[in-house]
Coordinates of C-alpha atoms and ligand atoms in Angstrom, one line a residue:
M1 CA 0.8 3.4 -21.9
N2 CA 0.5 7.2 -22.0
Y3 CA 3.0 9.9 -21.4
R4 CA 2.3 9.9 -17.6
T5 CA 3.4 6.5 -17.3
Y6 CA 6.6 7.3 -18.8
L7 CA 6.9 10.3 -16.5
V8 CA 6.4 8.1 -13.4
A9 CA 8.7 5.6 -14.7
G10 CA 11.4 8.3 -15.6
C11 CA 11.0 9.6 -12.3
F12 CA 11.8 6.5 -10.4
L13 CA 14.6 5.6 -12.5
C14 CA 16.0 9.0 -11.3
I15 CA 16.4 10.2 -15.0
G16 CA 17.4 13.7 -15.1
I17 CA 15.1 14.9 -18.1
A18 CA 11.8 13.6 -18.7
K19 CA 10.0 14.1 -21.9
N20 CA 6.5 15.4 -21.6
L21 CA 4.4 15.7 -24.7
N22 CA 2.5 18.6 -23.4
G23 CA 6.0 20.5 -23.0
I24 CA 5.7 21.8 -19.6
A25 CA 7.4 19.2 -17.5
T26 CA 11.1 19.4 -16.6
A27 CA 12.2 16.7 -14.3
G28 CA 12.8 18.1 -10.7
S29 CA 10.7 21.0 -11.0
S30 CA 8.1 21.4 -8.3
F31 CA 4.6 22.5 -8.8
R32 CA 5.0 25.8 -7.0
K33 CA 7.8 26.7 -9.2
S34 CA 6.5 25.6 -12.5
R35 CA 2.9 26.7 -11.5
Q36 CA 1.5 24.2 -14.3
L37 CA 0.7 20.5 -14.4
A38 CA -0.2 18.3 -16.9
C39 CA -3.6 16.8 -16.4
V40 CA -6.1 14.5 -18.2
F41 CA -9.6 15.6 -18.7
E42 CA -12.3 12.9 -18.4
T43 CA -15.5 13.0 -19.7
S44 CA -18.2 10.3 -20.8
K45 CA -20.6 10.3 -23.5
I46 CA -23.3 7.5 -24.4
I47 CA -22.8 5.6 -27.6
P48 CA -25.6 6.0 -29.5
L49 CA -26.3 2.4 -30.8
T50 CA -25.2 0.3 -27.9
K51 CA -26.0 2.7 -25.1
E52 CA -22.7 2.0 -23.4
L53 CA -20.8 4.6 -21.8
E54 CA -17.5 5.5 -23.6
I55 CA -14.9 7.5 -21.7
I56 CA -13.0 10.3 -23.3
R57 CA -9.9 11.7 -22.2
L58 CA -8.0 14.8 -23.2
N59 CA -4.6 16.1 -22.4
V60 CA -5.1 19.6 -20.7
R61 CA -3.1 21.7 -18.3
L62 CA -3.7 23.4 -14.9
L63 CA -2.0 26.7 -14.7
L64 CA -1.9 28.7 -11.5
S65 CA -2.1 32.3 -12.0
G66 CA 0.6 34.6 -10.4
T67 CA 3.6 36.6 -11.7
E68 CA 5.6 33.7 -12.2
S69 CA 2.9 31.9 -13.8
E70 CA 2.3 35.0 -16.3
E71 CA 6.1 34.7 -17.3
A72 CA 5.9 31.0 -17.4
R73 CA 2.9 31.4 -19.8
R74 CA 4.5 33.9 -22.0
S75 CA 7.6 32.0 -22.3
H76 CA 5.8 28.9 -23.0
S77 CA 3.6 30.4 -25.6
E78 CA 6.9 31.5 -27.3
N79 CA 8.4 27.8 -27.1
H80 CA 5.1 26.4 -28.3
P81 CA 3.2 28.9 -30.2
Q82 CA 0.3 27.0 -31.4
D83 CA -0.3 24.1 -29.3
N84 CA -4.0 23.6 -28.8
I85 CA -4.1 22.0 -25.4
P86 CA -7.0 23.3 -23.5
S87 CA -5.9 25.1 -20.1
F88 CA -7.6 25.5 -16.9
F89 CA -6.4 29.0 -15.5
V90 CA -6.6 29.0 -11.5
K91 CA -7.3 32.5 -10.4
E92 CA -5.1 34.0 -8.0
S93 CA -8.0 34.7 -5.4
S94 CA -8.4 30.9 -5.1
L95 CA -7.4 28.7 -2.2
D96 CA -3.9 27.6 -2.2
I97 CA -3.9 24.2 -4.3
L98 CA 0.0 24.4 -3.7
Q99 CA -0.4 23.9 0.1
H100 CA -1.5 20.4 -0.4
A101 CA 0.1 19.6 -3.7
N102 CA 3.6 21.0 -3.8
E103 CA 5.9 18.3 -5.1
D104 CA 7.8 17.5 -8.2
I105 CA 5.1 17.6 -11.0
N106 CA 6.4 14.2 -12.5
T107 CA 5.3 12.5 -9.3
L108 CA 1.7 14.2 -9.5
D109 CA -1.3 12.5 -11.4
C110 CA -4.0 15.1 -12.2
R111 CA -7.3 14.5 -13.4
I112 CA -10.0 17.1 -14.0
S113 CA -13.7 16.2 -14.9
A114 CA -17.0 18.2 -15.0
Y115 CA -19.1 18.1 -11.8
F116 CA -22.6 17.5 -12.7
T117 CA -24.8 19.8 -10.8
A118 CA -27.9 18.1 -12.2
N119 CA -29.4 21.4 -13.5
T120 CA -29.4 23.0 -10.2
Q121 CA -27.7 26.0 -9.1
I122 CA -25.1 25.5 -6.3
I123 CA -25.6 28.3 -4.0
W124 CA -22.2 29.5 -3.0
P125 CA -21.4 32.8 -1.3
G126 CA -19.9 35.4 -3.6
R127 CA -21.3 33.9 -6.7
E128 CA -24.5 35.7 -8.1
I129 CA -27.3 33.7 -8.9
R130 CA -28.3 34.0 -12.5
A131 CA -31.4 32.7 -14.0
S132 CA -30.1 32.3 -17.6
S133 CA -27.1 30.1 -17.1
L134 CA -25.6 28.0 -14.7
D135 CA -22.1 27.9 -13.2
S136 CA -20.0 25.2 -14.7
W137 CA -18.2 23.3 -12.0
F138 CA -15.2 21.0 -12.3
I139 CA -13.6 18.8 -9.8
C140 CA -9.9 18.3 -10.1
T141 CA -8.0 15.2 -8.2
I142 CA -4.3 15.7 -7.8
K143 CA -2.7 12.4 -6.6
H144 CA 1.0 11.6 -5.6
T145 CA 2.0 8.7 -7.3
A146 CA 4.0 7.2 -4.5
E147 CA 0.7 7.4 -2.2
K148 CA 2.0 10.2 -0.2
Y149 CA -1.5 12.1 -0.7
M150 CA -4.4 13.1 -2.6
T151 CA -6.2 16.3 -3.1
T152 CA -9.7 17.0 -4.4
A153 CA -10.4 20.7 -5.6
F154 CA -13.8 22.1 -6.6
L155 CA -13.3 24.6 -9.7
V156 CA -15.8 26.8 -10.8
Q157 CA -16.0 28.9 -13.8
T158 CA -17.6 32.1 -13.9
H159 CA -20.4 33.6 -16.4
K160 CA -18.4 36.3 -17.5
E161 CA -15.5 34.1 -18.3
N162 CA -17.7 31.7 -19.8
E163 CA -19.2 34.2 -22.2
N164 CA -15.8 35.4 -23.3
H165 CA -14.5 32.1 -24.2
S166 CA -17.4 30.7 -25.4
Q167 CA -16.1 30.6 -28.8
G168 CA -13.4 27.9 -29.3
Q169 CA -15.0 25.2 -27.4
L170 CA -13.5 21.8 -27.7
S171 CA -15.6 18.8 -28.3
P172 CA -16.3 17.3 -24.8
G173 CA -17.6 20.6 -23.5
I174 CA -14.6 22.4 -22.7
A175 CA -13.2 25.7 -23.5
E176 CA -9.6 26.2 -24.9
Q177 CA -9.3 28.4 -22.0
S178 CA -11.1 28.1 -18.8
H179 CA -10.9 30.5 -16.1
V180 CA -11.8 29.2 -12.9
S181 CA -11.4 29.4 -9.0
A182 CA -10.6 26.8 -6.7
V183 CA -13.4 27.3 -4.1
F184 CA -13.1 24.2 -1.9
L185 CA -10.4 21.4 -1.0
V186 CA -10.3 18.1 0.5
H187 CA -6.9 16.8 1.3
T188 CA -6.0 13.0 2.5
R189 CA -2.4 11.8 3.4
P190 CA -1.2 9.3 3.0
S191 CA -3.3 7.2 0.6
V192 CA -2.2 3.9 2.4
V193 CA -1.7 3.6 6.2
R194 CA -0.1 0.5 7.3
S195 CA -0.5 -0.5 10.9
A196 CA 0.3 -3.5 13.3
L197 CA -2.6 -4.9 15.4
S198 CA -3.7 -3.0 18.8
K199 CA -2.0 0.2 17.5
D200 CA -3.8 3.8 17.1
V201 CA -4.1 4.8 13.5
L202 CA -4.7 8.5 12.2
F203 CA -6.5 9.1 9.1
D204 CA -5.5 12.7 8.2
C205 CA -8.1 14.5 6.2
A206 CA -8.1 18.1 5.8
F207 CA -10.4 20.9 4.0
S208 CA -10.4 24.3 3.1
I209 CA -13.4 26.4 1.8
D210 CA -13.3 30.0 0.5
H211 CA -15.7 31.1 3.1
Q212 CA -16.8 30.5 6.6
A213 CA -19.0 27.7 6.4
D214 CA -20.5 25.0 8.5
V215 CA -19.5 21.4 7.2
T216 CA -20.9 18.0 7.5
I217 CA -18.2 15.4 7.8
Q218 CA -18.8 11.6 7.4
W219 CA -16.0 8.8 7.6
V220 CA -17.1 5.4 6.1
L221 CA -15.3 2.1 6.2
H222 CA -15.6 0.0 3.0
R223 CA -14.5 -3.6 4.0
K224 CA -13.0 -5.9 1.3
G225 CA -16.2 -8.1 1.1
G226 CA -18.4 -4.9 0.2
H227 CA -19.6 -4.3 3.8
K228 CA -19.8 -0.6 4.7
K229 CA -19.7 0.7 8.2
L230 CA -20.4 4.1 9.4
M231 CA -17.5 5.3 11.5
F232 CA -18.5 8.9 12.2
T233 CA -20.8 11.5 11.5
Y234 CA -20.4 15.2 12.4
N235 CA -23.3 17.5 11.5
G236 CA -22.2 21.2 10.8
S237 CA -25.3 23.1 11.1
S238 CA -26.1 21.4 14.6
K239 CA -22.7 21.0 15.4
Q240 CA -23.4 17.6 16.8
V241 CA -21.8 14.3 16.6
E242 CA -24.6 12.1 15.2
H243 CA -22.6 8.7 15.1
M244 CA -19.6 7.5 16.6
A245 CA -18.5 3.8 16.1
D246 CA -16.6 2.0 18.7
R247 CA -12.9 3.3 19.1
A248 CA -13.4 5.9 16.5
E249 CA -12.7 9.7 17.6
M250 CA -12.6 13.1 15.8
F251 CA -10.9 16.2 17.1
L252 CA -14.0 18.3 17.3
E253 CA -12.1 21.5 18.5
E254 CA -10.0 21.1 15.2
I255 CA -12.9 20.8 12.8
P256 CA -13.4 24.7 12.6
K257 CA -9.7 24.8 11.6
G258 CA -10.2 22.3 8.6
N259 CA -9.2 19.3 10.3
A260 CA -11.5 16.5 9.8
S261 CA -9.1 13.6 10.7
L262 CA -10.2 10.2 12.3
L263 CA -8.4 8.5 15.1
L264 CA -9.0 4.7 15.5
R265 CA -7.7 3.3 18.5
N266 CA -6.8 -0.4 19.2
V267 CA -6.9 -1.4 15.5
E268 CA -8.2 -4.8 15.0
M269 CA -8.0 -7.4 11.7
R270 CA -11.8 -6.2 10.9
D271 CA -10.7 -2.5 10.8
E272 CA -9.1 -3.1 7.4
G273 CA -10.5 -1.6 4.4
T274 CA -10.8 1.8 2.7
Y275 CA -11.8 4.8 4.8
S276 CA -13.5 7.5 3.1
C277 CA -13.6 11.1 4.3
S278 CA -16.5 13.1 2.9
V279 CA -16.9 16.9 3.5
S280 CA -20.0 18.5 2.7
V281 CA -20.8 22.3 2.2
S282 CA -23.6 23.7 0.4
S283 CA -24.4 20.9 -1.8
L284 CA -20.9 19.9 -2.8
T285 CA -19.5 16.7 -1.2
G286 CA -15.6 16.2 -1.5
E287 CA -14.7 12.6 -0.9
Q288 CA -11.3 11.1 -0.6
A289 CA -10.3 7.4 0.6
I290 CA -7.3 6.2 2.7
Q291 CA -6.7 2.5 2.7
L292 CA -5.8 0.6 6.0
Q293 CA -3.7 -2.2 5.7
I294 CA -2.8 -4.4 8.7
E295 CA 0.7 -5.7 8.9
E296 CA 2.2 -7.9 11.4
K297 CA 5.7 -9.2 11.2
P298 CA 6.3 -12.9 11.5
T299 CA 8.1 -14.5 14.5
V300 CA 10.5 -17.0 12.9
I301 CA 11.8 -19.9 15.2
V302 CA 13.9 -22.8 14.1
N303 CA 13.7 -25.9 16.3
V304 CA 17.3 -26.3 17.0
N305 CA 20.3 -24.2 16.9
S306 CA 23.3 -26.4 16.2
L307 CA 23.5 -30.1 15.3
S308 CA 26.1 -32.6 15.7
L309 CA 25.2 -35.6 13.9
V310 CA 26.8 -39.1 13.0
E311 CA 27.0 -39.7 9.2
G312 CA 23.9 -41.4 8.1
E313 CA 22.0 -40.1 10.9
Q314 CA 18.6 -38.1 10.3
Y315 CA 17.1 -35.0 11.8
K316 CA 14.1 -33.1 10.8
L317 CA 14.7 -29.5 10.8
I318 CA 11.7 -27.3 11.2
C319 CA 11.5 -23.5 10.8
D320 CA 8.1 -22.0 12.2
I321 CA 6.9 -18.7 10.6
R322 CA 4.5 -17.2 13.3
N323 CA 1.5 -14.8 13.7
Y324 CA 2.1 -12.6 10.7
Y325 CA -0.4 -10.9 8.4
P326 CA -1.2 -10.6 5.5
L327 CA -0.8 -14.2 4.1
D328 CA 1.7 -13.9 1.6
A329 CA 5.2 -14.9 3.3
Q330 CA 8.1 -16.7 1.6
A331 CA 10.2 -18.9 3.3
Q332 CA 13.2 -21.0 2.2
W333 CA 15.8 -23.1 3.6
L334 CA 19.3 -22.3 2.4
R335 CA 22.5 -24.5 2.7
E336 CA 26.0 -22.7 2.8
L337 CA 29.7 -23.7 4.1
K338 CA 30.6 -21.6 7.2
G339 CA 32.3 -18.5 6.4
S340 CA 32.0 -18.9 2.6
R341 CA 31.1 -16.0 0.6
K342 CA 29.3 -18.2 -2.3
V343 CA 25.8 -17.5 -2.9
P344 CA 24.0 -20.3 -0.9
D345 CA 22.2 -23.4 -2.2
V346 CA 18.6 -23.8 -2.0
V347 CA 17.5 -26.8 0.0
K348 CA 15.3 -29.0 -2.2
N349 CA 12.5 -31.2 -1.0
V350 CA 11.1 -28.8 1.6
L351 CA 7.7 -29.3 2.6
S352 CA 5.2 -26.8 4.0
S353 CA 2.6 -27.2 6.8
N354 CA -0.9 -25.8 6.2
H355 CA -1.6 -22.3 7.3
R356 CA -3.1 -22.0 10.7
Q357 CA -4.9 -18.7 11.5
S358 CA -5.2 -17.8 15.0
S359 CA -8.2 -16.0 16.7
N360 CA -6.6 -12.5 16.1
G361 CA -6.5 -13.0 12.3
T362 CA -2.6 -13.8 12.0
Y363 CA -1.4 -16.6 10.1
S364 CA 1.4 -19.3 10.9
F365 CA 3.1 -22.2 9.0
S366 CA 6.3 -24.2 8.9
R367 CA 8.6 -25.1 6.4
Y368 CA 10.7 -28.5 7.2
F369 CA 12.8 -31.1 5.8
L370 CA 14.6 -34.2 6.7
L371 CA 18.3 -33.9 6.9
T372 CA 20.2 -37.0 6.2
A373 CA 23.8 -36.3 7.5
S374 CA 26.6 -36.9 5.3
L375 CA 30.3 -35.9 5.8
E376 CA 29.7 -33.2 3.1
D377 CA 27.4 -31.3 5.6
N378 CA 30.1 -30.8 8.2
E379 CA 30.6 -27.2 8.9
H380 CA 27.8 -26.2 6.9
T381 CA 25.1 -23.7 7.9
Y382 CA 21.4 -24.4 7.2
T383 CA 19.7 -21.2 7.1
C384 CA 15.9 -20.2 7.2
R385 CA 15.2 -17.3 5.4
V386 CA 11.8 -15.6 5.7
D387 CA 10.6 -12.7 3.6
H388 CA 7.4 -10.7 4.0
Q389 CA 5.8 -7.5 3.0
S390 CA 6.0 -6.1 6.7
L391 CA 9.9 -6.7 6.8
Q392 CA 12.6 -4.2 5.6
A393 CA 15.1 -7.2 5.2
P394 CA 14.3 -10.9 5.3
I395 CA 14.6 -12.7 8.8
R396 CA 17.3 -15.3 9.0
R397 CA 17.6 -18.1 11.6
S398 CA 20.7 -20.4 11.3
V399 CA 21.6 -23.9 12.4
I400 CA 25.4 -24.9 12.4
V401 CA 25.8 -28.6 11.4
Q402 CA 28.9 -31.0 12.5
V403 CA 28.7 -34.4 11.1
R404 CA 31.3 -37.0 12.4
G405 CA 32.3 -40.1 10.1
T406 CA 31.8 -43.7 11.5
S407 CA 35.5 -44.2 12.4
I408 CA 37.6 -47.5 12.6
I409 CA 37.5 -47.3 16.5
W410 CA 33.8 -47.2 16.4
V411 CA 33.4 -50.1 14.2
L412 CA 35.7 -52.0 16.2
L413 CA 34.0 -51.4 19.2
L414 CA 30.8 -52.4 17.5
L415 CA 32.4 -55.8 16.3
L416 CA 33.8 -56.3 19.9
G417 CA 30.1 -55.6 21.0
L418 CA 28.7 -58.0 18.8
S419 CA 31.2 -60.8 19.8
V420 CA 30.3 -60.6 23.2
C421 CA 26.8 -60.9 22.5
L422 CA 27.3 -64.0 20.5
A423 CA 29.6 -65.5 23.3
V424 CA 27.0 -64.9 25.8
V425 CA 23.9 -66.2 23.3
L426 CA 26.3 -69.5 22.6
H427 CA 26.9 -70.0 26.3
Y428 CA 23.3 -69.7 27.2
F429 CA 22.2 -72.0 24.3
Y430 CA 25.0 -74.7 25.2
K431 CA 23.5 -74.5 28.8
V432 CA 20.0 -74.9 28.0
K433 CA 20.9 -77.8 25.8
S434 CA 23.0 -79.7 28.4
T435 CA 20.1 -79.2 30.9
A436 CA 17.3 -80.3 28.4
K437 CA 19.2 -83.4 27.6
P438 CA 17.7 -86.7 29.4
K439 CA 19.9 -88.0 31.9
P440 CA 21.6 -91.4 30.5
Y441 CA 20.2 -93.0 33.9
Ligands
NAG1 C1 -5.8 17.1 13.2 O1 -5.5 17.2 14.7 C2 -4.9 16.1 15.1 C3 -5.0 16.2 16.5 O2 -4.4 17.3 16.9 C4 -3.4 16.1 14.6 O3 -2.7 15.1 15.0 C5 -3.3 16.0 13.0 O4 -2.2 16.0 12.3 C6 -4.3 17.0 12.3 N1 -4.6 16.8 11.0 C7 -4.5 17.8 10.2 C8 -4.9 17.4 8.6 O5 -4.3 18.9 10.4
NAG2 C1 -2.1 -13.2 17.7 O1 -2.3 -14.4 18.4 C2 -1.3 -15.2 18.8 C3 -1.8 -16.5 19.2 O2 -3.0 -16.5 20.1 C4 -0.2 -14.6 19.6 O3 0.7 -15.4 19.9 C5 0.1 -13.3 19.0 O4 0.9 -12.6 20.0 C6 -1.1 -12.2 18.7 N1 -0.6 -11.2 18.1 C7 -1.0 -10.0 18.4 C8 -0.4 -8.8 17.6 O5 -1.8 -9.8 19.3

């Protein structure tokens, strides 16, 4: 476990003060206010002998410039004079990262890595092309830990600053202080969309670029089994829709405003999977994913509402859990005295039917048991309690049971009945015997 895990845990436990090894986080402080964020710089190297790829992780920090930040930086360096955590200073002229990531910094997960340009110069307006050296590009991903959103920012380091800070390079190729500009952002929210069948789903994806540019947008669905399906392609240079899957739409008039959202109508089970929104400009492609999870609430039906039984009588209590999705659902039979505040007992010897899947992909099954009525069951409630991820609270369906004893009257009546039967049988037997007897003459 690293310190971010503690931060996340601390945040969820609503602990007032979270400790951060980078010394920059104080709980409850938003990114806009603190203007700094603890990040992990990820790089990889090939281990010479085994040729395996080794991932190297380094604690770094992302600092947003601005007056507040200067102050913060100064007070920060007073408090922590000589920590050698590498920093990425994001220039003021940059795109507003905060617009898409202003949240309590303890709920943000930030990763930075080098963006490999394969030794080609990325042509970007406002950046001079130089033969001697290439720009250094970085990609920074900020993710909300409760799946609210995710932002990818492309950061570019300038030549001049590169040269100024070339001394003090740290091992995996980053300077102690890197001055960067955020020039291209892609943002999606939330990271997981839950929807019932037959609904329309919006996959929200937005982008911003530091200049006017034609963007190409592509939406691809990655299904669980590994199948890919192209959902939508919009070509920015020709301003044409090149591909459009059934039931998929984009808001073409919104694209120039940085809206790359996809609308999927009348959702079906086969639409489940991960939707990636890729926005390409020049030779940069920002890609972000949103997961679609189908959820259908179960319908719970018990085969009877109330029961009136005689001691010893048997009755099969069946609880049907119908048309829910995904598969995992918990169903229990509970027994409790009517009006009692005690924790109910869980009924034992309950059986489950197999799961059945209907044509629309939803599942059904039942939980049942044979109730043999005893006087102890009188005035008891049997409840089928069903829990499923689609439910806020479990569904409960109850049966009230009344049990009568076999009273003395009933026994007497039974005896009377039996003796009448016996008399009839004896009479008949006697009659048959007397007619069957041969006459003596
Ligand atoms: C994009 O446009 C649609 C339709 O107007 C809207 O519902 C959605 O919220 C917009 N998304 C973004 C990210 O602006
Ligand atoms: C799925 O199919 C079942 C049985 O055919 C039906 O009862 C149920 O309403 C359907 N669910 C949805 C969401 O269409």
